[in-house]
Amino acid sequence: MNKMKGVPIFLSLVVLGLASSIASASDPSPLQDFCVAVKDSEVESALFVNGKFCKNPKDVTANDFFFQGLDKPRDTSNPLGSNVTQLNVDKIAGLNTLGISLARIDYAPHGLNPPHIHPRGTEILVVIEGTLEVGFVTSNQDENRLFSKVLNKGDVFVFPVGLIHFQFNRGYTNAVAFAGLSSQNAGVITIANAVFDSDPRINPDVLTKAFQVDKNVIENLQKQFWVDNNN
């Protein structure tokens, strides 16, 4: 009988543990009205925290929550033909602990925001101008299924956290999209850059076997200049 009584308590602890792990899977909830990020090179070099240190609330101004000029087109004259303007906590200090950020993406005709992931945030994208082919790929456990759609002005698409996704301008004119992300700093890992332009380089033998191609192909890819379109 005593063993049976202990089962509900054990299950309750398991559920509580799972709930806690799920709750901590995104940016932590703020415990005050705001926690405007402050840069202190001496402190930051000595301590590492999951986020940024808070400015004294008495020193906070409206400018800590402000950014100007997101209406202006960005330069897309790079090999990818795209430019991502990130508005995360590094650009708007007031975003610290709020668990949200924004990005503007400009695309030249046939411009590409290449396959990448955001390790810490889900993305919701809305097309402002142009036509975009977008998509994401599921995990190995889900057989790497591709979910893809052609979006026009006013259309919205969601990219789940941590999954490889992309956007391609199918049109002959410029395109613009805005994206909201569920993190103050969602992070970006561009797949090609990470694989072929890491520092130091990944052993070519590893990539040759992984991609099942000739080693010369890998070595040539590692010699290329890989563009980072994130600003």
Coordinates of N, CA and C in Angstrom, one line a residue:
M1 N 0.8 -1.2 0.0 CA 0.0 0.0 0.0 C 0.9 1.3 0.0
N2 N 1.9 1.3 0.8 CA 2.8 2.4 0.9 C 3.4 2.7 -0.5
K3 N 3.8 1.6 -1.2 CA 4.4 1.8 -2.5 C 3.4 2.5 -3.5
M4 N 2.1 2.1 -3.4 CA 1.1 2.6 -4.3 C 0.9 4.1 -4.0
K5 N 1.0 4.5 -2.8 CA 0.8 5.9 -2.4 C 1.9 6.7 -2.9
G6 N 3.1 6.1 -3.1 CA 4.2 6.9 -3.6 C 4.2 7.1 -5.1
V7 N 3.4 6.4 -5.8 CA 3.4 6.5 -7.3 C 2.8 7.9 -7.7
P8 N 1.7 8.3 -7.2 CA 1.2 9.7 -7.6 C 2.2 10.8 -7.3
I9 N 2.9 10.7 -6.2 CA 3.9 11.7 -5.8 C 5.0 11.7 -6.9
F10 N 5.5 10.5 -7.2 CA 6.5 10.3 -8.2 C 6.1 10.9 -9.6
L11 N 4.9 10.5 -10.0 CA 4.4 11.0 -11.3 C 4.3 12.6 -11.2
S12 N 3.8 13.1 -10.1 CA 3.7 14.6 -10.0 C 5.1 15.2 -10.2
L13 N 6.1 14.6 -9.6 CA 7.5 15.2 -9.7 C 7.9 15.1 -11.1
V14 N 7.6 14.0 -11.8 CA 8.0 13.8 -13.2 C 7.4 14.9 -14.1
V15 N 6.0 15.1 -13.9 CA 5.3 16.1 -14.7 C 5.9 17.5 -14.4
L16 N 6.1 17.8 -13.1 CA 6.7 19.1 -12.7 C 8.0 19.3 -13.4
G17 N 8.9 18.2 -13.4 CA 10.2 18.4 -14.1 C 10.1 18.6 -15.5
L18 N 9.1 17.9 -16.2 CA 8.9 18.2 -17.6 C 8.4 19.6 -17.9
A19 N 7.5 20.0 -17.1 CA 7.0 21.4 -17.2 C 8.1 22.4 -17.1
S20 N 8.9 22.2 -16.1 CA 10.0 23.1 -15.9 C 11.0 23.2 -17.1
S21 N 11.3 22.0 -17.6 CA 12.2 21.9 -18.8 C 11.6 22.6 -20.0
I22 N 10.3 22.5 -20.2 CA 9.6 23.1 -21.3 C 9.6 24.6 -21.1
A23 N 9.3 25.1 -19.9 CA 9.3 26.5 -19.6 C 10.6 27.2 -19.8
S24 N 11.7 26.4 -19.6 CA 13.0 27.0 -19.7 C 13.6 26.9 -21.1
A25 N 12.8 26.3 -22.0 CA 13.3 26.1 -23.4 C 13.3 27.4 -24.3
S26 N 12.7 28.5 -23.8 CA 12.7 29.7 -24.5 C 13.4 30.8 -23.6
D27 N 13.4 32.0 -24.1 CA 14.0 33.1 -23.3 C 13.3 33.2 -21.9
P28 N 14.1 33.5 -20.8 CA 13.5 33.6 -19.5 C 12.5 34.7 -19.4
S29 N 11.5 34.6 -18.6 CA 10.5 35.6 -18.5 C 11.1 36.7 -17.6
P30 N 10.8 38.0 -17.9 CA 11.3 39.1 -17.1 C 10.6 39.1 -15.7
L31 N 11.4 39.6 -14.7 CA 10.9 39.7 -13.4 C 10.6 41.1 -13.0
Q32 N 10.7 42.0 -13.9 CA 10.5 43.4 -13.7 C 9.9 44.0 -15.0
D33 N 9.6 45.3 -15.0 CA 9.0 45.9 -16.2 C 9.9 45.8 -17.4
F34 N 11.2 46.0 -17.2 CA 12.2 45.9 -18.3 C 13.6 45.7 -17.7
C35 N 14.5 45.2 -18.5 CA 15.9 45.0 -18.1 C 16.8 45.4 -19.3
V36 N 16.9 46.8 -19.5 CA 17.6 47.3 -20.6 C 19.1 46.9 -20.6
A37 N 19.6 46.3 -21.6 CA 21.0 45.8 -21.6 C 22.0 46.9 -21.5
V38 N 23.0 46.7 -20.8 CA 24.1 47.6 -20.6 C 25.4 46.9 -21.0
K39 N 26.3 47.7 -21.6 CA 27.6 47.1 -22.0 C 28.6 47.6 -21.0
D40 N 29.2 46.7 -20.3 CA 30.3 46.9 -19.4 C 31.4 46.0 -19.7
S41 N 32.4 46.4 -20.4 CA 33.5 45.5 -20.9 C 34.2 44.8 -19.8
E42 N 34.4 45.5 -18.6 CA 35.1 44.8 -17.5 C 34.3 43.7 -16.9
V43 N 33.0 43.9 -16.7 CA 32.1 42.9 -16.2 C 31.9 41.8 -17.2
E44 N 31.7 42.1 -18.5 CA 31.4 41.1 -19.5 C 32.6 40.2 -19.7
S45 N 33.8 40.7 -19.5 CA 35.0 39.9 -19.7 C 35.2 38.9 -18.6
A46 N 34.6 39.2 -17.4 CA 34.8 38.4 -16.2 C 33.7 37.4 -16.0
L47 N 32.4 37.8 -16.4 CA 31.3 37.0 -16.1 C 30.5 36.7 -17.4
F48 N 29.9 35.6 -17.5 CA 29.0 35.2 -18.6 C 27.7 34.9 -18.1
V49 N 26.6 35.5 -18.7 CA 25.3 35.2 -18.2 C 24.4 34.9 -19.4
N50 N 23.3 34.3 -19.2 CA 22.3 33.9 -20.3 C 21.5 35.1 -20.6
G51 N 22.1 36.1 -21.3 CA 21.4 37.3 -21.6 C 22.4 38.5 -21.4
K52 N 21.9 39.6 -21.0 CA 22.8 40.7 -20.7 C 22.5 41.4 -19.4
F53 N 23.5 42.1 -18.9 CA 23.3 42.8 -17.6 C 22.3 43.9 -17.8
C54 N 21.6 44.3 -16.7 CA 20.6 45.4 -16.8 C 21.2 46.7 -16.4
K55 N 20.7 47.7 -17.2 CA 21.0 49.1 -16.9 C 20.2 49.5 -15.7
N56 N 20.7 50.5 -14.9 CA 19.9 51.0 -13.8 C 18.6 51.6 -14.3
P57 N 17.4 51.1 -13.9 CA 16.2 51.6 -14.4 C 16.0 53.2 -14.4
K58 N 16.7 53.8 -13.5 CA 16.7 55.3 -13.4 C 17.4 55.9 -14.6
D59 N 18.3 55.1 -15.3 CA 19.1 55.7 -16.4 C 18.5 55.3 -17.7
V60 N 17.4 54.6 -17.7 CA 16.7 54.2 -19.0 C 16.0 55.3 -19.6
T61 N 16.1 55.4 -21.0 CA 15.3 56.4 -21.7 C 14.6 55.8 -22.9
A62 N 13.7 56.5 -23.5 CA 12.9 56.0 -24.7 C 13.8 55.5 -25.8
N63 N 15.0 56.1 -25.9 CA 15.9 55.6 -27.0 C 16.4 54.2 -26.8
D64 N 16.3 53.7 -25.6 CA 16.7 52.3 -25.3 C 15.7 51.3 -26.0
F65 N 14.5 51.8 -26.4 CA 13.5 50.9 -27.0 C 13.2 51.3 -28.4
F66 N 14.2 52.0 -29.0 CA 13.9 52.7 -30.3 C 14.9 52.4 -31.4
F67 N 14.5 52.2 -32.6 CA 15.4 52.1 -33.8 C 14.7 52.8 -34.9
Q68 N 15.6 53.5 -35.7 CA 15.1 54.3 -36.8 C 15.6 53.9 -38.1
G69 N 14.8 53.9 -39.2 CA 15.3 53.6 -40.5 C 15.0 52.3 -41.1
L70 N 14.1 51.5 -40.5 CA 13.8 50.2 -41.0 C 13.0 50.2 -42.3
D71 N 12.5 51.4 -42.7 CA 11.8 51.5 -43.9 C 12.7 51.6 -45.1
K72 N 14.0 51.9 -44.9 CA 14.9 52.1 -46.0 C 15.4 50.8 -46.6
P73 N 15.4 50.6 -48.0 CA 16.0 49.4 -48.6 C 17.4 49.2 -48.3
R74 N 17.8 48.0 -48.1 CA 19.2 47.6 -47.8 C 19.9 47.2 -49.1
D75 N 21.3 47.2 -49.0 CA 22.1 46.8 -50.1 C 22.1 45.3 -50.3
T76 N 21.7 44.9 -51.5 CA 21.7 43.5 -51.8 C 22.7 43.1 -52.9
S77 N 23.7 43.9 -53.1 CA 24.7 43.7 -54.1 C 25.8 42.8 -53.6
N78 N 25.4 41.5 -53.3 CA 26.4 40.5 -52.9 C 26.0 39.2 -53.7
P79 N 26.9 38.2 -53.6 CA 26.6 37.0 -54.4 C 25.2 36.3 -54.1
L80 N 24.7 36.5 -52.9 CA 23.4 35.9 -52.5 C 22.3 36.8 -53.0
G81 N 22.5 38.0 -53.2 CA 21.4 38.9 -53.6 C 20.4 39.1 -52.5
S82 N 20.8 39.2 -51.2 CA 19.9 39.4 -50.1 C 20.6 40.1 -49.0
N83 N 19.9 40.7 -48.1 CA 20.4 41.4 -46.9 C 19.4 41.3 -45.8
V84 N 19.9 40.8 -44.6 CA 19.1 40.6 -43.5 C 19.5 41.7 -42.4
T85 N 18.6 42.5 -42.1 CA 18.8 43.5 -41.0 C 18.2 43.0 -39.7
Q86 N 19.0 42.6 -38.8 CA 18.5 42.1 -37.6 C 18.3 43.2 -36.5
L87 N 17.2 43.1 -35.9 CA 16.9 44.0 -34.8 C 16.7 43.2 -33.5
N88 N 17.9 42.8 -33.0 CA 17.9 41.9 -31.8 C 18.4 42.8 -30.6
V89 N 18.7 42.2 -29.5 CA 19.1 42.9 -28.3 C 20.4 43.7 -28.5
D90 N 21.2 43.3 -29.5 CA 22.4 44.0 -29.8 C 22.1 45.4 -30.5
K91 N 20.9 45.5 -31.1 CA 20.5 46.7 -31.8 C 19.6 47.6 -30.9
I92 N 18.7 46.9 -30.2 CA 17.7 47.6 -29.3 C 17.9 47.0 -27.9
A93 N 18.6 47.8 -27.1 CA 18.9 47.3 -25.7 C 17.7 46.9 -24.9
G94 N 16.6 47.6 -25.2 CA 15.4 47.3 -24.4 C 14.7 46.0 -24.6
L95 N 15.2 45.2 -25.6 CA 14.7 43.9 -25.9 C 15.2 42.9 -24.9
N96 N 16.2 43.2 -24.1 CA 16.8 42.3 -23.2 C 15.7 41.7 -22.3
T97 N 15.6 40.4 -22.2 CA 14.7 39.6 -21.4 C 13.3 39.5 -21.9
L98 N 13.0 40.2 -23.0 CA 11.6 40.3 -23.5 C 11.2 39.1 -24.5
G99 N 12.2 38.4 -24.9 CA 12.0 37.2 -25.7 C 11.4 37.4 -27.1
I100 N 11.8 38.5 -27.7 CA 11.2 38.8 -29.1 C 12.3 39.7 -29.8
S101 N 12.3 39.6 -31.1 CA 13.1 40.4 -32.0 C 12.5 40.5 -33.4
L102 N 13.2 41.3 -34.2 CA 12.6 41.5 -35.6 C 13.7 41.6 -36.6
A103 N 13.4 41.3 -37.8 CA 14.3 41.4 -38.9 C 13.6 41.9 -40.2
R104 N 14.4 42.7 -41.0 CA 13.9 43.0 -42.3 C 14.8 42.3 -43.3
I105 N 14.2 41.7 -44.3 CA 15.0 40.9 -45.3 C 14.7 41.5 -46.7
D106 N 15.8 42.0 -47.3 CA 15.7 42.5 -48.7 C 16.2 41.5 -49.7
Y107 N 15.6 41.4 -50.8 CA 16.0 40.4 -51.8 C 16.1 41.1 -53.2
A108 N 17.2 41.0 -53.8 CA 17.3 41.4 -55.2 C 16.5 40.4 -56.1
P109 N 16.2 40.7 -57.4 CA 15.6 39.7 -58.2 C 16.4 38.3 -58.2
H110 N 15.7 37.2 -57.9 CA 16.3 35.9 -57.7 C 17.3 35.9 -56.6
G111 N 17.2 36.8 -55.6 CA 18.0 36.8 -54.4 C 17.6 35.6 -53.5
L112 N 18.6 35.2 -52.7 CA 18.3 34.0 -51.8 C 18.8 34.4 -50.4
N113 N 17.9 34.1 -49.4 CA 18.3 34.0 -48.0 C 18.6 32.5 -47.8
P114 N 19.9 32.1 -47.8 CA 20.2 30.6 -48.0 C 19.8 29.8 -46.8
P115 N 19.7 28.5 -47.0 CA 19.4 27.6 -45.9 C 20.1 27.9 -44.6
H116 N 19.4 28.1 -43.5 CA 20.0 28.4 -42.2 C 19.0 28.0 -41.1
I117 N 19.5 28.1 -39.9 CA 18.6 27.8 -38.7 C 18.8 28.9 -37.7
H118 N 17.7 29.1 -36.9 CA 17.8 29.9 -35.7 C 17.7 29.0 -34.5
P119 N 18.8 28.7 -33.8 CA 18.9 27.7 -32.8 C 18.0 28.1 -31.5
R120 N 17.7 29.4 -31.4 CA 17.0 29.8 -30.2 C 15.6 30.5 -30.5
G121 N 15.1 30.4 -31.7 CA 13.8 31.1 -31.9 C 13.0 30.6 -33.1
T122 N 11.7 30.6 -32.9 CA 10.8 30.4 -34.0 C 10.6 31.7 -34.8
E123 N 10.4 31.6 -36.1 CA 10.3 32.8 -37.0 C 8.9 32.8 -37.7
I124 N 8.3 34.0 -37.7 CA 7.1 34.2 -38.5 C 7.4 35.3 -39.5
L125 N 7.2 35.0 -40.7 CA 7.6 35.9 -41.8 C 6.4 36.4 -42.6
V126 N 6.4 37.7 -42.9 CA 5.3 38.3 -43.7 C 6.0 39.0 -44.9
V127 N 5.4 38.8 -46.1 CA 5.9 39.4 -47.3 C 5.3 40.7 -47.5
I128 N 6.1 41.7 -47.7 CA 5.7 43.1 -47.9 C 5.6 43.5 -49.4
E129 N 6.6 43.0 -50.1 CA 6.6 43.2 -51.6 C 7.3 42.0 -52.2
G130 N 6.7 41.7 -53.4 CA 7.4 40.6 -54.2 C 6.8 39.2 -54.0
T131 N 7.4 38.2 -54.6 CA 7.0 36.8 -54.5 C 8.2 36.0 -54.0
L132 N 8.0 35.2 -52.9 CA 9.0 34.4 -52.3 C 8.7 33.0 -52.3
E133 N 9.6 32.1 -52.7 CA 9.5 30.7 -52.4 C 10.2 30.4 -51.1
V134 N 9.4 29.9 -50.2 CA 10.0 29.6 -48.8 C 9.8 28.2 -48.4
G135 N 10.5 27.7 -47.5 CA 10.3 26.4 -47.0 C 11.2 26.0 -45.8
F136 N 10.8 24.9 -45.1 CA 11.7 24.4 -44.1 C 11.7 22.9 -44.2
V137 N 12.7 22.3 -43.6 CA 12.9 20.8 -43.6 C 12.9 20.3 -42.2
T138 N 12.1 19.2 -42.1 CA 12.0 18.6 -40.7 C 13.2 17.8 -40.4
S139 N 13.3 17.3 -39.1 CA 14.4 16.5 -38.6 C 14.5 15.1 -39.2
N140 N 15.6 14.5 -39.0 CA 15.8 13.1 -39.5 C 14.7 12.2 -39.0
Q141 N 14.3 12.3 -37.8 CA 13.3 11.5 -37.2 C 12.0 11.6 -38.0
D142 N 11.7 12.7 -38.7 CA 10.6 13.0 -39.5 C 10.9 12.8 -41.0
E143 N 12.0 12.2 -41.3 CA 12.4 11.8 -42.6 C 12.7 13.0 -43.5
N144 N 13.1 14.1 -42.9 CA 13.6 15.3 -43.6 C 12.6 15.8 -44.6
R145 N 11.3 15.9 -44.2 CA 10.2 16.3 -45.1 C 10.4 17.8 -45.4
L146 N 10.1 18.2 -46.6 CA 10.2 19.6 -47.0 C 8.7 20.2 -47.0
F147 N 8.6 21.3 -46.3 CA 7.3 22.1 -46.3 C 7.6 23.4 -47.0
S148 N 7.0 23.6 -48.2 CA 7.4 24.7 -49.0 C 6.1 25.4 -49.5
K149 N 6.2 26.7 -49.8 CA 5.1 27.5 -50.3 C 5.6 28.7 -51.0
V150 N 4.8 29.1 -52.0 CA 5.1 30.4 -52.7 C 4.3 31.4 -52.1
L151 N 4.9 32.5 -51.6 CA 4.2 33.6 -50.9 C 4.2 34.8 -51.7
N152 N 3.1 35.5 -51.7 CA 2.9 36.8 -52.3 C 2.7 37.9 -51.3
K153 N 2.6 39.1 -51.7 CA 2.4 40.2 -50.8 C 1.3 40.0 -49.8
G154 N 1.6 40.1 -48.5 CA 0.6 39.9 -47.5 C 0.5 38.5 -46.9
D155 N 1.2 37.6 -47.6 CA 1.2 36.2 -47.1 C 2.2 36.0 -45.9
V156 N 1.8 35.0 -45.1 CA 2.6 34.8 -43.8 C 3.0 33.3 -43.8
F157 N 4.2 33.1 -43.3 CA 4.7 31.7 -43.1 C 5.5 31.6 -41.8
V158 N 5.4 30.4 -41.2 CA 6.1 30.2 -39.9 C 7.2 29.1 -40.1
F159 N 8.4 29.4 -39.5 CA 9.5 28.5 -39.5 C 9.8 28.0 -38.1
P160 N 9.5 26.8 -37.8 CA 9.7 26.3 -36.4 C 11.2 26.4 -35.9
V161 N 11.3 26.6 -34.6 CA 12.7 26.8 -34.0 C 13.6 25.6 -34.4
G162 N 14.8 26.0 -34.8 CA 15.9 25.0 -35.0 C 15.8 24.2 -36.3
L163 N 14.8 24.5 -37.2 CA 14.8 23.7 -38.4 C 15.4 24.5 -39.6
I164 N 16.0 23.8 -40.5 CA 16.6 24.5 -41.7 C 15.5 25.1 -42.5
H165 N 15.7 26.3 -42.9 CA 14.7 27.0 -43.7 C 15.4 28.0 -44.7
F166 N 14.6 28.5 -45.6 CA 15.2 29.4 -46.7 C 14.1 30.3 -47.3
Q167 N 14.5 31.3 -48.0 CA 13.6 32.2 -48.8 C 14.3 32.5 -50.1
F168 N 13.6 32.4 -51.2 CA 14.1 32.7 -52.5 C 13.2 33.6 -53.3
N169 N 13.7 34.7 -53.8 CA 12.9 35.6 -54.6 C 12.7 35.1 -56.0
R170 N 11.5 34.6 -56.3 CA 11.3 34.0 -57.6 C 11.0 35.0 -58.7
G171 N 10.8 36.3 -58.3 CA 10.4 37.3 -59.2 C 11.6 38.0 -59.9
Y172 N 11.2 39.0 -60.8 CA 12.2 39.8 -61.5 C 12.3 41.2 -60.9
T173 N 11.7 41.4 -59.8 CA 11.8 42.7 -59.1 C 12.2 42.4 -57.7
N174 N 12.6 43.5 -57.0 CA 13.0 43.4 -55.6 C 11.8 42.9 -54.7
A175 N 12.2 42.2 -53.6 CA 11.2 41.7 -52.7 C 11.6 42.1 -51.3
V176 N 10.7 42.3 -50.4 CA 10.9 42.7 -49.0 C 10.0 41.9 -48.1
A177 N 10.6 41.4 -47.0 CA 9.8 40.7 -46.0 C 10.3 41.1 -44.6
F178 N 9.4 41.0 -43.6 CA 9.7 41.3 -42.2 C 9.5 40.0 -41.5
A179 N 10.3 39.7 -40.5 CA 10.2 38.5 -39.7 C 10.3 38.8 -38.2
G180 N 9.4 38.2 -37.4 CA 9.4 38.3 -36.0 C 10.0 36.9 -35.5
L181 N 10.8 37.0 -34.4 CA 11.5 35.9 -33.8 C 11.2 35.8 -32.3
S182 N 11.0 34.6 -31.8 CA 10.6 34.4 -30.4 C 11.8 34.4 -29.5
S183 N 12.8 35.2 -29.7 CA 13.9 35.3 -28.9 C 14.5 36.7 -29.0
Q184 N 15.1 37.3 -28.0 CA 15.8 38.5 -28.1 C 17.1 38.4 -28.9
N185 N 17.6 37.2 -29.0 CA 18.8 36.9 -29.8 C 18.7 35.4 -30.3
A186 N 17.9 35.3 -31.4 CA 17.6 33.9 -31.9 C 18.8 33.2 -32.5
G187 N 19.8 34.0 -32.9 CA 21.0 33.3 -33.5 C 20.8 32.9 -34.9
V188 N 21.8 32.8 -35.7 CA 21.8 32.4 -37.1 C 22.9 31.4 -37.4
I189 N 22.6 30.3 -37.9 CA 23.7 29.4 -38.4 C 23.4 29.1 -39.9
T190 N 24.2 29.7 -40.8 CA 24.0 29.5 -42.2 C 24.7 28.2 -42.6
I191 N 24.0 27.2 -43.1 CA 24.5 25.9 -43.3 C 25.8 25.8 -44.1
A192 N 25.8 26.4 -45.3 CA 27.0 26.3 -46.1 C 28.2 27.0 -45.4
N193 N 28.0 28.2 -44.8 CA 29.1 28.9 -44.1 C 29.6 28.0 -43.0
A194 N 28.7 27.4 -42.2 CA 29.2 26.6 -41.0 C 30.0 25.4 -41.5
V195 N 29.5 24.8 -42.6 CA 30.1 23.5 -43.0 C 31.4 23.7 -43.7
F196 N 31.5 24.7 -44.6 CA 32.6 24.9 -45.5 C 33.5 26.1 -45.1
D197 N 33.1 26.9 -44.2 CA 33.9 28.1 -43.9 C 34.1 28.2 -42.4
S198 N 34.1 27.1 -41.7 CA 34.4 27.1 -40.2 C 35.8 27.5 -39.9
D199 N 36.1 27.9 -38.7 CA 37.4 28.3 -38.3 C 37.8 27.6 -37.0
P200 N 38.8 26.6 -37.1 CA 39.5 26.2 -38.4 C 38.5 25.3 -39.2
R201 N 39.0 25.0 -40.4 CA 38.2 24.2 -41.3 C 38.0 22.8 -40.8
I202 N 36.8 22.2 -41.1 CA 36.6 20.8 -40.9 C 37.5 20.0 -41.8
N203 N 38.0 18.9 -41.2 CA 38.8 18.0 -42.0 C 38.1 17.6 -43.3
P204 N 38.7 17.8 -44.5 CA 38.0 17.5 -45.8 C 37.6 16.0 -45.9
D205 N 38.4 15.1 -45.2 CA 38.0 13.7 -45.2 C 36.6 13.5 -44.6
V206 N 36.4 14.3 -43.5 CA 35.1 14.1 -42.9 C 33.9 14.5 -43.8
L207 N 34.1 15.7 -44.5 CA 33.1 16.2 -45.4 C 33.0 15.4 -46.6
T208 N 34.1 14.8 -47.1 CA 34.1 14.0 -48.3 C 33.2 12.7 -48.1
K209 N 33.4 12.1 -46.9 CA 32.6 10.9 -46.6 C 31.1 11.3 -46.3
A210 N 30.9 12.5 -45.6 CA 29.5 12.9 -45.3 C 28.7 13.2 -46.5
F211 N 29.3 13.9 -47.5 CA 28.6 14.3 -48.7 C 28.8 13.3 -49.8
Q212 N 29.7 12.3 -49.6 CA 29.9 11.3 -50.6 C 30.2 11.8 -52.0
V213 N 31.2 12.7 -52.0 CA 31.7 13.3 -53.3 C 33.2 13.2 -53.3
D214 N 33.8 13.6 -54.4 CA 35.2 13.6 -54.5 C 35.8 14.7 -53.6
K215 N 37.0 14.3 -53.0 CA 37.6 15.2 -52.1 C 37.9 16.6 -52.7
N216 N 38.2 16.6 -54.0 CA 38.5 17.9 -54.7 C 37.4 18.8 -54.6
V217 N 36.1 18.3 -54.7 CA 34.9 19.1 -54.6 C 34.9 19.8 -53.2
I218 N 35.1 19.1 -52.2 CA 35.1 19.7 -50.8 C 36.2 20.7 -50.7
E219 N 37.4 20.4 -51.1 CA 38.5 21.4 -51.0 C 38.3 22.6 -51.8
N220 N 37.6 22.5 -52.9 CA 37.3 23.7 -53.7 C 36.2 24.5 -53.0
L221 N 35.2 23.9 -52.4 CA 34.2 24.6 -51.6 C 34.8 25.3 -50.4
Q222 N 35.8 24.7 -49.8 CA 36.4 25.3 -48.6 C 37.3 26.5 -49.0
K223 N 37.7 26.6 -50.2 CA 38.5 27.7 -50.7 C 37.7 29.0 -51.1
Q224 N 36.4 28.8 -51.3 CA 35.5 29.8 -51.7 C 35.3 30.9 -50.6
F225 N 34.9 32.1 -51.0 CA 34.5 33.1 -50.1 C 33.0 33.0 -49.8
W226 N 32.7 32.7 -48.6 CA 31.3 32.5 -48.2 C 30.7 33.8 -47.6
V227 N 29.6 34.3 -48.2 CA 29.0 35.6 -47.8 C 28.1 35.4 -46.6
D228 N 28.2 36.3 -45.7 CA 27.3 36.4 -44.6 C 26.4 37.6 -44.9
N229 N 25.1 37.3 -45.1 CA 24.1 38.4 -45.5 C 23.4 38.9 -44.3
N230 N 23.9 38.6 -43.1 CA 23.2 39.1 -41.8 C 24.0 40.3 -41.3
N231 N 23.2 41.4 -41.0 CA 23.8 42.6 -40.5 C 23.0 43.1 -39.3

